[in-house]
Amino acid sequence: MAEPFRHPLVRQILELARPVWALDYALGLMSWDRETYMPPEGVEARSLAASELSVLRRRLVLNDRLVELVERAQSRLDEMNDYERGVIRVLAREIRVARALPDDFVARFARTVNVASRVWAEAKRLNDFDKFKPYLEEVVKLVREKAERLGYDDHPYDALLDLYEEGWRTKDAERMFARLLPGLRRILDKVLSDEFYPRSHPYEGRDYDVGRLRRLARRLLEALGWDWRRGRLDESPHPFTMGLDVRDVRITVRYEGRDFRRPLYALLHEYGHALYDMQIDPALARTPVGAGASMGVHESQSRLWENVVGRSPWFVKAVKPLVDEHVGFTRDADWLELYRYFNMVRPEPIRVESDELTYNLHIYLRFELEKGMVAGEVRVSDLPELWDRMMEELLGIRPRSYSEGVLQDIHWSLGSVGYFPTYTLGNVIAGQLWSVLTREVPDMYERVARLELGWLREWLGARLHRWGRTYPPRELVVRATGAPPEPEHLLRYLEWKFLQLPSKLEGL
Ligand code: MG
């Protein structure tokens, strides 16, 4: 692309904003290193360094000259192109947040979640909710203060949600779940009463050779078109993606030695995130718009590759020879057996182990509880009981312990409240992309069956990835698909996959 930033005011602004990018780059690298190779005892110095850099970052964002130029630019938006307007929008938002949350508040928040997340890990290990309770109460107090400081129109939760999903409101999330839930329950009930998608599978309990699975992961990434000159694959306790630059994107997975679908689908998930980061227009790199549009849009990319592509029968059939070569024991059965193993449906207490049908019910539960905590309607001491009761209502199961119930996720201990619903939004957007893709590319799955995926990378690049944060997430989705996120597409996709496909698979 020709130079996207030509307006003299924007060029000055980008100059002043570059050190903010550099600090984010350093913080990103520090956090990648902390999760992968840092010796455990380095954690204290690392947190201190990161919080000092965050303070520095806030000062750079609130630099008088930068603030003045951004304010001046806001009255001259009609002279600018979309990219330039995007830069001003993103920076104005950053400035608003930085102003609302002063240094001493940010430091207090960081100190609190630092301790709380450590206590959480210990409490989870010991299955001891009471140990974590006072720390979570402290975090919730701070999160509520954060919402008040940020300001909101209708619900304090709006202020938090907006940090992860620009422009999204509590009522939007409520509407999304209200439209999704009845359909999910209906499909789930039918699938559970049938036996095509099994609740358990013998492969789950089989051990695999970690060295051979590592090689399989690399081969799979290569089949997806991975460029090792611009990407890495490492290992960490929780799989994640770190996009430091369009030419330096790193993903991680975890090998536990049993249940080989777990690392494989974590790999496909992180690949989707990584591809997004790699396909942002290089001309936007190192600017405020050179990143993914939002958590929800980012998650839609990971879910598209993990589920819509990766869990489809065509993909499973295509990669079966590779799996056989590296896993071995799958050779004794046909591809349909592998497909059923990869697509088990079972109400599970643990979110990260749940399937395409139950996953969003887990998210709904968290959304309701955290929204209630922020509104002051749910007390931390009532959480375990509310959690178990909702689990029973939604999934018909009760967690056997706090560790596989209310203590399972790290998010609340980190003060990441408002994050969860973006997971479901990601699934919704992925469903919508499936809808558009099947319409525009009717032979999509025949191509997947040949592992011909270059066209899909390009399609996603042109529709979504290249724009970075130029447009707010909702507008980006409208541009890419013709409409704002609508949950009906996801329901249609799930209905097709779980209710219609089974009878057609024999002859595939
Ligand atoms: Mg993800």
Coordinates of C-alpha atoms and ligand atoms in Angstrom, one line a residue:
M1 CA 0.0 0.0 0.0
A2 CA 1.1 3.6 -0.6
E3 CA 2.0 5.5 2.5
P4 CA -1.3 5.5 4.4
F5 CA -0.4 8.4 6.7
R6 CA 0.0 11.7 4.8
H7 CA -1.7 14.3 6.9
P8 CA 1.0 16.5 8.5
L9 CA -0.7 16.5 11.8
V10 CA -1.0 12.7 11.9
R11 CA 2.6 12.3 10.9
Q12 CA 3.6 14.5 13.9
I13 CA 1.3 12.5 16.1
L14 CA 2.8 9.2 14.9
E15 CA 6.3 10.5 15.7
L16 CA 5.3 11.2 19.3
A17 CA 3.4 7.9 19.7
R18 CA 6.3 5.7 18.5
P19 CA 7.9 5.4 22.0
V20 CA 4.5 4.1 23.2
W21 CA 4.7 1.4 20.6
A22 CA 8.3 0.7 21.6
L23 CA 7.3 0.2 25.2
D24 CA 4.4 -2.1 24.3
Y25 CA 6.9 -4.1 22.2
A26 CA 9.3 -4.4 25.2
L27 CA 6.4 -5.2 27.6
G28 CA 5.2 -7.9 25.1
L29 CA 8.6 -9.5 24.9
M30 CA 8.9 -9.4 28.6
S31 CA 5.6 -11.1 29.1
W32 CA 6.3 -13.7 26.4
D33 CA 9.6 -14.5 28.1
R34 CA 8.0 -14.7 31.5
E35 CA 5.5 -17.4 30.2
T36 CA 8.2 -19.4 28.3
Y37 CA 11.8 -19.4 29.4
M38 CA 12.2 -17.1 32.5
P39 CA 13.5 -18.9 35.6
P40 CA 10.6 -18.9 38.1
E41 CA 12.5 -16.8 40.6
G42 CA 12.8 -14.0 38.1
V43 CA 9.2 -13.2 38.5
E44 CA 9.5 -10.5 41.2
A45 CA 12.0 -8.4 39.3
R46 CA 10.0 -8.9 36.1
S47 CA 6.7 -7.6 37.7
L48 CA 8.5 -4.6 39.1
A49 CA 10.1 -3.8 35.8
A50 CA 6.8 -4.2 34.0
S51 CA 4.9 -1.9 36.3
E52 CA 7.6 0.8 36.1
L53 CA 7.4 0.6 32.3
S54 CA 3.6 0.8 32.5
V55 CA 3.9 4.0 34.5
L56 CA 6.3 5.4 31.9
R57 CA 3.9 4.4 29.2
R58 CA 1.1 6.3 30.8
R59 CA 3.2 9.4 30.9
L60 CA 4.1 9.1 27.2
V61 CA 0.4 8.8 26.4
L62 CA -0.4 11.9 28.4
N63 CA 2.5 13.9 27.0
D64 CA 1.2 17.5 26.7
R65 CA 2.2 17.9 23.1
L66 CA 0.7 14.6 22.0
V67 CA -2.6 15.3 23.8
E68 CA -2.8 18.7 22.2
L69 CA -2.1 17.4 18.7
V70 CA -4.7 14.6 19.1
E71 CA -7.3 17.1 20.3
R72 CA -6.5 19.4 17.4
A73 CA -6.8 16.5 15.0
Q74 CA -10.2 15.6 16.3
S75 CA -11.6 18.8 14.8
R76 CA -10.0 18.1 11.4
L77 CA -11.1 14.5 10.8
D78 CA -12.8 15.4 7.6
E79 CA -9.4 16.1 6.1
M80 CA -8.2 12.6 6.8
N81 CA -8.4 9.1 5.3
D82 CA -9.7 6.1 7.3
Y83 CA -6.3 5.0 8.5
E84 CA -5.5 8.5 9.8
R85 CA -8.9 8.8 11.5
G86 CA -8.2 5.3 13.0
V87 CA -5.0 6.6 14.6
I88 CA -6.8 9.5 16.1
R89 CA -9.7 7.4 17.4
V90 CA -7.3 4.8 19.0
L91 CA -5.1 7.5 20.6
A92 CA -8.0 9.6 21.9
R93 CA -9.3 6.4 23.6
E94 CA -5.9 5.7 25.1
I95 CA -5.7 9.3 26.4
R96 CA -9.2 9.1 27.9
V97 CA -8.3 5.8 29.8
A98 CA -4.9 7.1 30.9
R99 CA -6.5 10.3 32.3
A100 CA -9.2 8.3 34.1
L101 CA -6.8 6.0 35.8
P102 CA -4.0 7.9 37.6
D103 CA -0.6 6.4 38.5
D104 CA -1.4 5.7 42.1
F105 CA -4.6 3.8 41.1
V106 CA -2.8 1.8 38.4
A107 CA 0.0 0.9 40.9
R108 CA -2.5 -0.1 43.6
F109 CA -4.4 -2.3 41.0
A110 CA -1.1 -3.9 39.8
R111 CA 0.1 -4.7 43.3
T112 CA -3.3 -6.2 44.3
V113 CA -3.7 -8.4 41.3
N114 CA -0.1 -9.5 41.5
V115 CA -0.7 -10.9 45.0
A116 CA -4.2 -12.1 44.2
S117 CA -3.1 -14.1 41.2
R118 CA -0.4 -15.8 43.2
V119 CA -2.9 -16.6 46.1
W120 CA -5.4 -17.8 43.4
A121 CA -2.9 -20.4 42.1
E122 CA -2.2 -21.6 45.6
A123 CA -5.9 -21.7 46.5
K124 CA -6.7 -23.6 43.3
R125 CA -4.0 -26.1 44.1
L126 CA -5.4 -26.6 47.6
N127 CA -9.0 -26.4 46.6
D128 CA -9.5 -23.7 49.2
F129 CA -11.9 -20.9 48.2
D130 CA -11.8 -19.2 51.6
K131 CA -8.1 -18.6 51.1
F132 CA -8.7 -16.7 47.9
K133 CA -11.9 -14.9 49.0
P134 CA -10.5 -11.8 50.8
Y135 CA -8.1 -11.2 47.8
L136 CA -10.9 -11.5 45.3
E137 CA -13.0 -9.1 47.4
E138 CA -10.2 -6.6 47.2
V139 CA -9.9 -7.1 43.4
V140 CA -13.7 -6.6 42.9
K141 CA -13.5 -3.4 45.0
L142 CA -10.8 -2.1 42.7
V143 CA -12.6 -3.2 39.5
R144 CA -15.7 -1.3 40.7
E145 CA -13.6 1.7 41.4
K146 CA -12.1 1.4 37.9
A147 CA -15.5 1.4 36.3
E148 CA -16.5 4.5 38.3
R149 CA -13.3 6.2 37.3
L150 CA -13.7 5.3 33.6
G151 CA -17.4 6.4 33.6
Y152 CA -20.4 4.8 31.8
D153 CA -23.9 5.6 30.7
D154 CA -26.1 2.7 31.8
H155 CA -24.2 0.0 33.7
P156 CA -20.8 0.1 35.4
Y157 CA -19.9 -3.2 33.6
D158 CA -20.1 -1.1 30.3
A159 CA -16.9 0.7 31.2
L160 CA -15.0 -2.6 31.7
L161 CA -16.4 -4.4 28.6
D162 CA -15.4 -1.4 26.5
L163 CA -11.7 -1.9 27.4
Y164 CA -11.7 -5.3 25.7
E165 CA -14.4 -4.7 23.0
E166 CA -14.5 -1.1 21.9
G167 CA -18.1 0.2 21.7
W168 CA -19.7 -3.0 23.0
R169 CA -22.2 -2.6 25.9
T170 CA -23.7 -4.8 28.6
K171 CA -27.0 -4.8 26.8
D172 CA -25.4 -5.9 23.6
A173 CA -23.8 -8.9 25.4
E174 CA -27.1 -9.6 27.2
R175 CA -28.9 -9.6 23.8
M176 CA -26.3 -11.9 22.3
F177 CA -26.7 -14.5 25.1
A178 CA -30.5 -14.2 25.1
R179 CA -30.6 -15.1 21.4
L180 CA -28.0 -17.8 21.6
L181 CA -29.0 -19.8 24.7
P182 CA -32.3 -21.4 23.7
G183 CA -30.8 -22.6 20.4
L184 CA -27.7 -24.0 22.1
R185 CA -29.7 -25.9 24.6
R186 CA -31.9 -27.3 21.9
I187 CA -29.0 -28.5 19.8
L188 CA -27.1 -29.8 22.8
D189 CA -30.1 -31.8 24.0
K190 CA -30.5 -33.5 20.7
V191 CA -26.8 -34.3 20.4
L192 CA -26.7 -35.8 23.9
S193 CA -29.7 -38.0 23.2
D194 CA -28.1 -39.3 20.0
E195 CA -24.8 -41.1 20.0
F196 CA -23.0 -39.9 17.0
Y197 CA -20.8 -37.3 18.8
P198 CA -19.6 -39.4 21.7
R199 CA -19.3 -38.3 25.4
S200 CA -16.1 -40.1 25.8
H201 CA -13.5 -41.8 23.6
P202 CA -10.8 -44.4 24.2
Y203 CA -8.2 -42.1 22.6
E204 CA -8.6 -39.6 25.5
G205 CA -6.8 -41.9 27.9
R206 CA -4.0 -42.9 25.6
D207 CA -0.5 -41.6 26.2
Y208 CA 1.4 -40.1 23.3
D209 CA 5.1 -39.6 22.7
V210 CA 5.8 -35.9 23.3
G211 CA 8.7 -35.8 20.9
R212 CA 6.7 -37.2 18.1
L213 CA 3.8 -34.8 18.8
R214 CA 6.1 -31.9 18.7
R215 CA 7.1 -32.9 15.2
L216 CA 3.5 -33.4 14.2
A217 CA 2.7 -29.8 15.5
R218 CA 5.4 -28.4 13.2
R219 CA 4.3 -30.4 10.2
L220 CA 0.7 -29.2 10.8
L221 CA 1.8 -25.6 11.0
E222 CA 3.7 -26.0 7.8
A223 CA 0.6 -27.5 6.1
L224 CA -1.2 -24.4 7.1
G225 CA 1.4 -22.3 5.4
W226 CA 3.4 -21.2 8.4
D227 CA 6.5 -19.1 7.7
W228 CA 9.3 -19.9 10.2
R229 CA 11.2 -16.8 9.3
R230 CA 8.3 -14.7 10.8
G231 CA 7.0 -17.1 13.5
R232 CA 8.0 -19.3 16.4
L233 CA 6.4 -22.2 18.2
D234 CA 7.3 -22.7 21.8
E235 CA 5.8 -24.3 25.0
S236 CA 4.2 -22.8 28.0
P237 CA 1.7 -23.9 30.7
H238 CA -1.1 -22.0 29.0
P239 CA -1.1 -21.7 25.2
F240 CA -1.0 -18.1 23.9
T241 CA 0.0 -15.9 21.0
M242 CA 2.3 -12.9 21.1
G243 CA 2.4 -10.7 18.0
L244 CA 5.4 -8.4 18.5
D245 CA 5.4 -7.3 14.9
V246 CA 3.9 -8.5 11.6
R247 CA 7.3 -10.2 11.1
D248 CA 7.7 -11.6 14.6
V249 CA 4.7 -13.6 15.9
R250 CA 5.1 -16.4 18.5
I251 CA 2.7 -19.1 19.6
T252 CA 2.9 -21.6 22.3
V253 CA 1.3 -25.0 23.1
R254 CA 1.6 -27.5 26.0
Y255 CA 2.2 -31.2 25.8
E256 CA 0.9 -33.2 28.7
G257 CA 1.6 -36.7 27.3
R258 CA -2.1 -37.8 27.2
D259 CA -5.1 -36.9 25.1
F260 CA -3.3 -35.8 21.9
R261 CA -6.2 -33.6 20.6
R262 CA -5.5 -31.0 23.2
P263 CA -2.2 -29.7 21.9
L264 CA -3.3 -30.1 18.3
Y265 CA -6.4 -27.9 18.8
A266 CA -4.5 -25.4 20.9
L267 CA -2.1 -25.2 18.0
L268 CA -4.9 -24.5 15.5
H269 CA -6.4 -21.9 17.9
E270 CA -3.2 -20.0 18.4
Y271 CA -2.4 -20.3 14.7
G272 CA -5.7 -18.4 14.0
H273 CA -4.6 -15.6 16.3
A274 CA -1.1 -15.6 14.8
L275 CA -2.3 -15.4 11.2
Y276 CA -4.3 -12.3 12.1
D277 CA -1.2 -10.6 13.6
M278 CA 0.9 -11.6 10.6
Q279 CA -1.5 -10.3 8.0
I280 CA -2.0 -6.8 9.3
D281 CA -0.9 -4.4 6.6
P282 CA 2.8 -3.8 7.1
A283 CA 2.3 -0.1 6.4
L284 CA 0.3 0.1 9.6
A285 CA 3.0 -1.7 11.7
R286 CA 4.4 0.2 14.6
T287 CA 1.5 2.6 14.7
P288 CA -1.5 2.7 17.1
V289 CA -3.6 0.9 14.4
G290 CA -1.1 -1.8 13.8
A291 CA -2.9 -4.4 16.0
G292 CA -6.0 -6.6 16.1
A293 CA -9.3 -4.8 16.3
S294 CA -10.5 -6.2 19.6
M295 CA -10.5 -9.4 21.7
G296 CA -13.7 -10.6 20.1
V297 CA -12.5 -10.2 16.5
H298 CA -9.2 -11.8 17.5
E299 CA -10.9 -14.7 19.1
S300 CA -13.1 -15.1 15.9
Q301 CA -9.9 -15.9 14.0
S302 CA -8.7 -18.5 16.5
R303 CA -12.1 -20.2 16.6
L304 CA -12.4 -20.2 12.8
W305 CA -9.2 -22.2 12.4
E306 CA -9.8 -24.3 15.4
N307 CA -13.4 -25.2 14.9
V308 CA -14.9 -24.2 11.5
V309 CA -11.8 -25.4 9.6
G310 CA -9.9 -27.7 12.0
R311 CA -12.8 -29.7 13.5
S312 CA -14.5 -30.1 10.2
P313 CA -14.6 -33.7 8.8
W314 CA -12.8 -32.6 5.6
F315 CA -9.8 -31.3 7.6
V316 CA -9.7 -34.3 9.9
K317 CA -9.8 -36.6 6.9
A318 CA -7.0 -34.6 5.2
V319 CA -4.7 -34.7 8.2
K320 CA -5.3 -38.3 9.2
P321 CA -2.2 -39.6 7.4
L322 CA 0.0 -37.1 9.3
V323 CA -1.7 -38.0 12.6
D324 CA -1.2 -41.7 11.9
E325 CA 2.5 -41.2 11.2
H326 CA 3.1 -39.4 14.5
V327 CA 0.6 -40.8 16.9
G328 CA 0.6 -44.4 15.7
F329 CA -2.3 -46.0 17.4
T330 CA -4.8 -44.0 15.3
R331 CA -3.9 -46.3 12.3
D332 CA -6.1 -49.0 13.5
A333 CA -9.3 -47.0 12.9
D334 CA -10.7 -44.9 10.0
W335 CA -10.9 -41.1 9.8
L336 CA -14.5 -41.1 11.1
E337 CA -13.2 -42.4 14.5
L338 CA -10.7 -39.6 14.6
Y339 CA -13.4 -37.1 13.7
R340 CA -15.6 -38.3 16.6
Y341 CA -12.7 -38.1 19.0
F342 CA -12.0 -34.6 18.0
N343 CA -15.7 -33.6 18.3
M344 CA -16.7 -35.3 21.5
V345 CA -19.6 -33.4 23.2
R346 CA -19.8 -33.7 27.0
P347 CA -21.0 -31.3 29.7
E348 CA -17.8 -30.7 31.6
P349 CA -17.1 -28.6 34.7
I350 CA -14.0 -27.0 33.1
R351 CA -14.3 -24.3 30.4
V352 CA -11.1 -24.9 28.6
E353 CA -11.9 -28.6 28.1
S354 CA -15.4 -28.0 26.8
D355 CA -16.7 -28.5 23.3
E356 CA -18.2 -26.2 20.7
L357 CA -21.7 -26.7 22.0
T358 CA -21.2 -26.2 25.7
Y359 CA -18.4 -23.6 25.7
N360 CA -20.7 -20.6 25.4
L361 CA -22.8 -21.8 28.4
H362 CA -19.6 -21.6 30.5
I363 CA -19.1 -18.1 29.3
Y364 CA -22.6 -17.1 30.0
L365 CA -22.3 -18.2 33.6
R366 CA -19.1 -16.1 34.1
F367 CA -20.7 -13.1 32.4
E368 CA -23.7 -13.2 34.7
L369 CA -21.6 -13.6 37.8
E370 CA -19.1 -10.9 37.0
K371 CA -21.7 -8.5 35.9
G372 CA -23.5 -9.0 39.2
M373 CA -20.2 -8.5 41.2
V374 CA -19.6 -5.2 39.4
A375 CA -23.1 -4.0 40.0
G376 CA -22.8 -5.0 43.7
E377 CA -25.5 -7.6 43.4
V378 CA -23.4 -10.6 43.8
R379 CA -21.1 -11.1 46.8
V380 CA -17.8 -12.9 46.5
S381 CA -18.8 -15.1 49.4
D382 CA -21.9 -16.3 47.5
L383 CA -19.9 -17.1 44.3
P384 CA -19.2 -20.8 44.9
E385 CA -22.9 -21.6 45.5
L386 CA -24.1 -19.4 42.6
W387 CA -21.5 -21.0 40.4
D388 CA -22.6 -24.6 41.2
R389 CA -26.3 -23.8 40.9
M390 CA -25.8 -22.2 37.5
M391 CA -23.7 -25.1 36.3
E392 CA -26.5 -27.4 37.3
E393 CA -29.1 -25.3 35.5
L394 CA -27.0 -24.8 32.3
L395 CA -25.1 -28.1 32.0
G396 CA -26.8 -30.4 34.4
I397 CA -23.6 -31.1 36.3
R398 CA -22.0 -30.0 39.6
P399 CA -18.3 -29.4 40.0
R400 CA -16.7 -31.8 42.4
S401 CA -14.4 -29.2 43.9
Y402 CA -13.7 -25.4 43.9
S403 CA -10.7 -26.1 41.7
E404 CA -12.8 -27.4 38.9
G405 CA -15.6 -24.9 39.7
V406 CA -15.3 -21.3 40.8
L407 CA -11.5 -21.4 41.1
Q408 CA -10.7 -22.7 37.6
D409 CA -9.9 -19.5 35.7
I410 CA -7.2 -17.0 36.4
H411 CA -9.1 -14.0 34.9
W412 CA -10.8 -12.6 38.0
S413 CA -7.6 -12.8 40.1
L414 CA -5.9 -10.6 37.5
G415 CA -8.8 -8.1 37.6
S416 CA -9.7 -9.0 34.0
V417 CA -13.4 -8.5 34.4
G418 CA -15.4 -7.8 31.2
Y419 CA -13.1 -10.1 29.2
F420 CA -15.1 -13.4 29.2
P421 CA -18.0 -12.4 27.0
T422 CA -15.6 -11.5 24.2
Y423 CA -14.9 -15.3 23.9
T424 CA -18.5 -15.9 22.9
L425 CA -18.5 -12.9 20.7
G426 CA -15.5 -14.5 18.9
N427 CA -17.5 -17.6 18.3
V428 CA -20.4 -15.6 17.0
I429 CA -18.2 -13.7 14.6
A430 CA -16.6 -17.0 13.5
G431 CA -20.1 -18.4 12.8
Q432 CA -20.9 -15.3 10.7
L433 CA -17.7 -15.8 8.7
W434 CA -18.7 -19.4 8.1
S435 CA -22.0 -18.1 6.7
V436 CA -20.4 -15.7 4.3
L437 CA -17.7 -18.1 3.3
T438 CA -20.1 -21.0 2.4
R439 CA -22.1 -18.5 0.4
E440 CA -19.1 -16.9 -1.5
V441 CA -16.9 -20.0 -1.7
P442 CA -19.3 -22.9 -2.2
D443 CA -16.5 -25.4 -2.6
M444 CA -14.8 -24.2 0.5
Y445 CA -14.7 -27.6 2.2
E446 CA -13.5 -29.4 -0.9
R447 CA -10.5 -27.1 -0.8
V448 CA -10.0 -27.7 2.9
A449 CA -10.1 -31.5 2.0
R450 CA -7.1 -30.9 -0.3
L451 CA -5.5 -28.8 2.4
E452 CA -5.6 -26.0 -0.1
L453 CA -5.8 -23.0 2.4
G454 CA -3.9 -20.2 0.7
W455 CA -7.2 -18.7 -0.6
L456 CA -8.6 -18.6 3.0
R457 CA -5.6 -16.9 4.4
E458 CA -5.9 -14.3 1.6
W459 CA -9.7 -13.9 2.0
L460 CA -9.3 -13.3 5.8
G461 CA -6.4 -11.0 5.1
A462 CA -8.3 -8.8 2.6
R463 CA -11.6 -8.8 4.6
L464 CA -10.3 -8.4 8.1
H465 CA -6.7 -8.7 9.0
R466 CA -5.1 -6.0 6.8
W467 CA -7.1 -3.2 8.5
G468 CA -5.7 -3.6 12.0
R469 CA -7.5 -1.2 14.3
T470 CA -8.4 1.2 11.5
Y471 CA -12.1 0.6 12.2
P472 CA -13.9 -0.1 15.5
P473 CA -14.7 -3.8 15.8
R474 CA -18.4 -3.6 15.0
E475 CA -17.7 -1.6 11.8
L476 CA -15.0 -3.9 10.8
V477 CA -17.4 -6.9 11.0
V478 CA -20.0 -5.0 9.0
R479 CA -17.4 -4.3 6.3
A480 CA -16.2 -7.9 6.3
T481 CA -19.6 -9.7 6.4
G482 CA -22.2 -7.1 5.5
A483 CA -23.8 -7.0 8.9
P484 CA -23.0 -6.5 12.6
P485 CA -22.4 -9.7 14.7
E486 CA -25.6 -11.7 14.8
P487 CA -25.7 -15.0 16.8
E488 CA -28.1 -16.7 14.4
H489 CA -25.2 -17.6 12.1
L490 CA -23.4 -19.5 14.8
L491 CA -26.6 -21.4 15.6
R492 CA -27.0 -22.3 12.0
Y493 CA -23.5 -23.5 11.8
L494 CA -23.8 -25.6 14.9
E495 CA -27.1 -27.0 13.7
W496 CA -25.6 -27.9 10.3
K497 CA -22.5 -29.5 11.9
F498 CA -24.1 -31.4 14.8
L499 CA -27.5 -32.3 13.5
Q500 CA -27.3 -32.5 9.7
L501 CA -23.7 -33.6 8.9
P502 CA -23.7 -36.9 10.8
S503 CA -26.0 -38.6 8.3
K504 CA -23.9 -37.4 5.4
L505 CA -20.5 -38.4 6.6
E506 CA -20.3 -42.1 5.7
G507 CA -19.9 -41.4 2.0
L508 CA -17.4 -38.6 2.4
Ligands
MG1 MG -7.9 -17.2 22.1

